[in-house]
Coordinates of C-alpha atoms in Angstrom, one line a residue:
X1 CA 6.9 -18.2 -0.7
X2 CA 6.1 -20.6 -4.0
X3 CA 8.2 -22.8 -5.5
X4 CA 9.1 -19.9 -8.6
X5 CA 10.1 -23.1 -11.5
X6 CA 6.3 -24.0 -11.1
X7 CA 5.1 -20.8 -10.4
X8 CA 6.8 -19.5 -13.9
X9 CA 4.9 -22.2 -15.4
X10 CA 1.1 -21.5 -14.3
X11 CA 1.6 -17.9 -14.8
X12 CA 0.1 -17.1 -18.2
X13 CA -0.5 -13.5 -17.5
X14 CA 1.6 -10.3 -15.7
X15 CA -0.1 -7.7 -15.0
X16 CA 1.2 -4.1 -14.2
X17 CA 0.2 -1.6 -12.0
X18 CA 1.8 1.3 -13.7
X19 CA 1.6 4.5 -11.8
X20 CA 4.9 4.1 -8.9
X21 CA 5.8 0.2 -9.8
X22 CA 6.7 0.8 -13.8
X23 CA 7.2 4.2 -13.8
X24 CA 8.6 7.5 -11.5
X25 CA 5.9 9.9 -11.3
X26 CA 7.1 11.5 -8.4
X27 CA 11.3 12.1 -10.0
X28 CA 8.9 12.8 -13.6
X29 CA 6.7 15.7 -12.6
X30 CA 9.6 17.2 -10.3
X31 CA 11.6 17.3 -13.4
X32 CA 9.2 18.9 -15.6
X33 CA 8.2 21.8 -12.5
X34 CA 12.2 22.5 -12.8
X35 CA 12.5 23.0 -16.4
X36 CA 9.4 25.1 -16.4
X37 CA 8.3 26.6 -13.9
X38 CA 11.8 26.6 -12.0
X39 CA 9.9 28.8 -9.0
X40 CA 8.0 25.5 -7.4
X41 CA 9.0 23.3 -5.2
X42 CA 8.5 20.3 -7.6
X43 CA 9.1 17.7 -4.2
X44 CA 5.8 19.5 -3.4
X45 CA 4.1 20.2 -5.6
X46 CA 4.2 16.4 -6.8
X47 CA 2.9 15.6 -3.7
X48 CA 0.2 17.4 -3.4
X49 CA -1.0 16.4 -6.7
X50 CA -0.9 12.9 -6.2
X51 CA -2.2 13.4 -2.5
X52 CA -5.6 14.3 -4.6
X53 CA -5.8 11.1 -6.4
X54 CA -7.2 8.8 -3.7
X55 CA -10.2 11.4 -2.8
X56 CA -10.8 11.6 -6.5
X57 CA -11.4 7.9 -6.9
X58 CA -13.6 7.4 -4.0
X59 CA -15.5 9.9 -5.5
X60 CA -15.9 8.2 -8.6
X61 CA -16.5 4.8 -7.6
X62 CA -18.9 6.0 -4.3
X63 CA -21.2 7.0 -7.7
X64 CA -20.7 11.6 -5.8
X65 CA -19.1 11.6 -9.7
X66 CA -19.7 9.6 -12.4
X67 CA -17.1 7.6 -14.4
X68 CA -14.7 9.6 -15.6
X69 CA -10.9 9.2 -16.8
X70 CA -7.8 9.7 -15.0
X71 CA -7.1 12.4 -17.2
X72 CA -10.7 15.2 -16.1
X73 CA -9.0 13.6 -12.2
X74 CA -5.3 14.8 -13.0
X75 CA -7.2 18.3 -14.0
X76 CA -9.1 18.5 -11.1
X77 CA -7.0 18.1 -8.9
X78 CA -4.5 20.4 -10.4
X79 CA -6.9 23.0 -10.9
X80 CA -7.3 22.6 -6.7
X81 CA -3.5 23.4 -6.2
X82 CA -2.7 25.9 -9.1
X83 CA -3.6 29.1 -6.6
X84 CA -1.7 27.0 -3.5
X85 CA 1.9 27.0 -5.1
X86 CA 1.7 30.3 -7.1
X87 CA 0.8 29.0 -10.7
X88 CA -2.9 30.4 -10.6
X89 CA -2.0 32.5 -13.4
X90 CA -1.8 29.6 -16.4
X91 CA -3.9 29.7 -19.5
X92 CA -5.6 27.4 -21.0
X93 CA -2.7 26.1 -23.1
X94 CA -0.5 25.8 -20.6
X95 CA -2.9 24.3 -17.8
X96 CA -3.5 21.3 -20.5
X97 CA -0.1 21.1 -21.5
X98 CA 1.0 20.4 -17.7
X99 CA -1.6 17.8 -16.8
X100 CA -0.1 15.6 -19.8
X101 CA 3.1 15.5 -17.9
X102 CA 1.1 11.8 -16.6
X103 CA 1.5 10.8 -20.2
X104 CA 5.0 12.0 -20.9
X105 CA 6.7 9.9 -17.5
X106 CA 9.9 8.6 -17.2
X107 CA 9.9 4.8 -16.8
X108 CA 11.8 3.0 -13.4
X109 CA 15.4 2.8 -15.0
X110 CA 14.8 -1.0 -15.0
X111 CA 11.2 -1.1 -16.4
X112 CA 12.1 -1.1 -20.0
X113 CA 14.7 -4.0 -20.2
X114 CA 12.8 -6.1 -17.8
X115 CA 9.7 -5.8 -18.8
X116 CA 11.7 -6.9 -22.8
X117 CA 12.5 -10.2 -20.9
X118 CA 9.3 -11.5 -19.6
X119 CA 7.7 -10.8 -22.3
X120 CA 9.6 -13.3 -23.6
X121 CA 7.6 -16.0 -21.8
X122 CA 4.7 -14.4 -20.6
X123 CA 2.3 -12.4 -22.1
X124 CA 2.5 -8.7 -20.4
X125 CA 0.0 -6.1 -20.1
X126 CA -0.8 -2.9 -17.9
X127 CA -3.6 -3.1 -14.8
X128 CA -3.5 0.3 -14.2
X129 CA -6.5 3.1 -12.7
X130 CA -5.0 5.5 -16.3
X131 CA -6.9 5.6 -19.1
X132 CA -6.2 4.3 -22.8
X133 CA -4.9 7.3 -23.9
X134 CA -2.6 8.0 -21.2
X135 CA -1.6 4.5 -21.1
X136 CA -0.2 4.7 -24.7
X137 CA 1.5 7.3 -24.5
X138 CA 3.3 6.5 -21.5
X139 CA 4.3 3.9 -23.4
X140 CA 5.4 5.0 -26.2
X141 CA 7.8 7.7 -24.0
X142 CA 9.1 5.4 -22.1
X143 CA 9.4 3.2 -24.4
X144 CA 7.6 0.5 -22.2
X145 CA 6.8 -3.1 -24.8
X146 CA 3.8 -3.9 -23.3
X147 CA 1.4 -6.9 -25.0
X148 CA -1.9 -5.2 -24.2
X149 CA -2.9 -2.4 -22.5
X150 CA -5.8 -2.7 -19.6
X151 CA -6.9 0.1 -18.5
X152 CA -10.1 1.1 -15.9
X153 CA -11.3 2.2 -18.3
X154 CA -12.0 -1.1 -19.9
X155 CA -14.0 -2.4 -17.7
X156 CA -15.6 1.2 -16.3
X157 CA -14.2 0.3 -12.7
X158 CA -11.4 1.6 -10.8
X159 CA -9.0 -0.9 -8.8
X160 CA -9.9 -1.5 -6.0
X161 CA -12.5 -2.7 -7.7
X162 CA -13.4 -6.6 -8.6
X163 CA -14.0 -5.8 -12.6
X164 CA -10.1 -5.1 -12.6
X165 CA -8.5 -8.1 -11.3
X166 CA -11.1 -10.2 -12.4
X167 CA -11.6 -8.8 -15.8
X168 CA -7.5 -9.9 -17.0
X169 CA -9.1 -13.2 -16.8
X170 CA -12.3 -13.0 -18.5
X171 CA -9.8 -10.6 -21.7
X172 CA -7.6 -13.6 -21.9
X173 CA -10.2 -16.1 -21.5
X174 CA -6.9 -18.2 -18.0
X175 CA -8.1 -18.8 -14.9
X176 CA -7.6 -15.6 -12.3
X177 CA -5.0 -18.1 -10.6
X178 CA -2.6 -17.6 -13.9
X179 CA -2.8 -13.9 -14.3
X180 CA -0.2 -12.5 -11.4
X181 CA -0.1 -8.8 -10.6
X182 CA 2.5 -7.0 -10.1
X183 CA 2.5 -3.7 -8.1
X184 CA 4.8 -1.7 -5.1
X185 CA 1.4 -1.2 -3.2
X186 CA 0.3 -3.3 -0.6
X187 CA -3.4 -3.2 -1.3
X188 CA -3.6 -3.3 -5.0
X189 CA -1.5 -6.7 -4.0
X190 CA -4.5 -7.8 -1.4
X191 CA -7.1 -6.5 -3.2
X192 CA -5.8 -8.9 -6.7
X193 CA -5.3 -12.2 -4.4
X194 CA -8.5 -11.6 -2.9
X195 CA -9.9 -12.3 -6.6
X196 CA -7.7 -15.2 -7.0
X197 CA -4.7 -13.6 -8.7
X198 CA -1.2 -14.5 -7.7
X199 CA 0.5 -11.6 -7.0
X200 CA 4.4 -9.7 -6.5
X201 CA 5.7 -6.8 -4.8
X202 CA 8.0 -4.7 -6.2
X203 CA 10.7 -2.6 -4.2
X204 CA 10.3 1.0 -5.3
X205 CA 11.1 3.0 -1.7
X206 CA 11.9 6.3 -3.8
X207 CA 8.3 5.8 -5.3
X208 CA 7.3 9.5 -3.2
X209 CA 10.6 10.8 -3.3
X210 CA 14.8 10.6 -1.9
X211 CA 12.5 12.7 1.3
X212 CA 10.6 10.5 1.9
X213 CA 10.8 6.7 1.5
X214 CA 8.7 4.3 1.7
X215 CA 8.6 0.9 3.4
X216 CA 8.7 -2.4 1.9
X217 CA 9.8 -4.7 4.1
X218 CA 8.6 -8.3 3.0
X219 CA 4.4 -8.4 3.2
X220 CA 2.6 -12.0 4.2
X221 CA 0.7 -13.0 1.3
X222 CA 2.9 -12.1 -1.7
X223 CA 4.2 -14.9 -4.1
X224 CA 6.8 -12.6 -4.3
X225 CA 9.4 -10.3 -3.6
X226 CA 11.6 -8.6 -5.6
X227 CA 13.6 -5.6 -5.3
X228 CA 13.0 -4.8 -9.0
X229 CA 11.8 -5.8 -12.3
X230 CA 15.4 -7.4 -13.3
X231 CA 14.4 -9.4 -10.0
X232 CA 11.1 -10.5 -11.4
X233 CA 12.7 -11.7 -13.9
X234 CA 15.1 -14.0 -12.7
X235 CA 13.3 -15.2 -10.3
X236 CA 11.0 -15.7 -13.0
X237 CA 12.9 -17.7 -15.3
X238 CA 13.0 -14.9 -17.8

């Protein structure tokens, strides 16, 4: 582990992964399904929708599909799974509203208060594959006080493309080592380190729901390992 005081003095920008790290996508979708479509297994539906995420990204990153906003990719995945869950009858308005549940995700309980503390000392921004409109709506819904919303849309590249990580440093005219990537996903942090960023791992054992706990064991290479975002704020002296 790096000395936290020295680390806090070096880092100028905290760049946050959002889905799973800052907001509870699984729990939010389960609640939405319970309220609107109680006949559907919300846990299975949420995980099936999310399971389409990596293959959709791969199609764009390989060039098989042209540059596509995440809202559109979410809609494509939704169309693929509706029939499986007995929802093929939904009309266009219902499908559009359901797809925009990603704009209405709730933050983890620690997220808003921790971000409020952190922004007193650091510039805080998103670094998400979500598109700008999605992330802005989500911030308003969940009370997330970002200084800046950075998205794959800005760089026209999805993480883990180098352009996303180095792009943060370029936007703020600082060195990559002055940016800390904050995420609950080891692969995201590994890619960030590869491009010179500092990294903080956030434990989110219930990202996929209580029935599917994640391994949140410390990973070699990260500068910080934190229980949640309030722990991150404490470790950085915010």
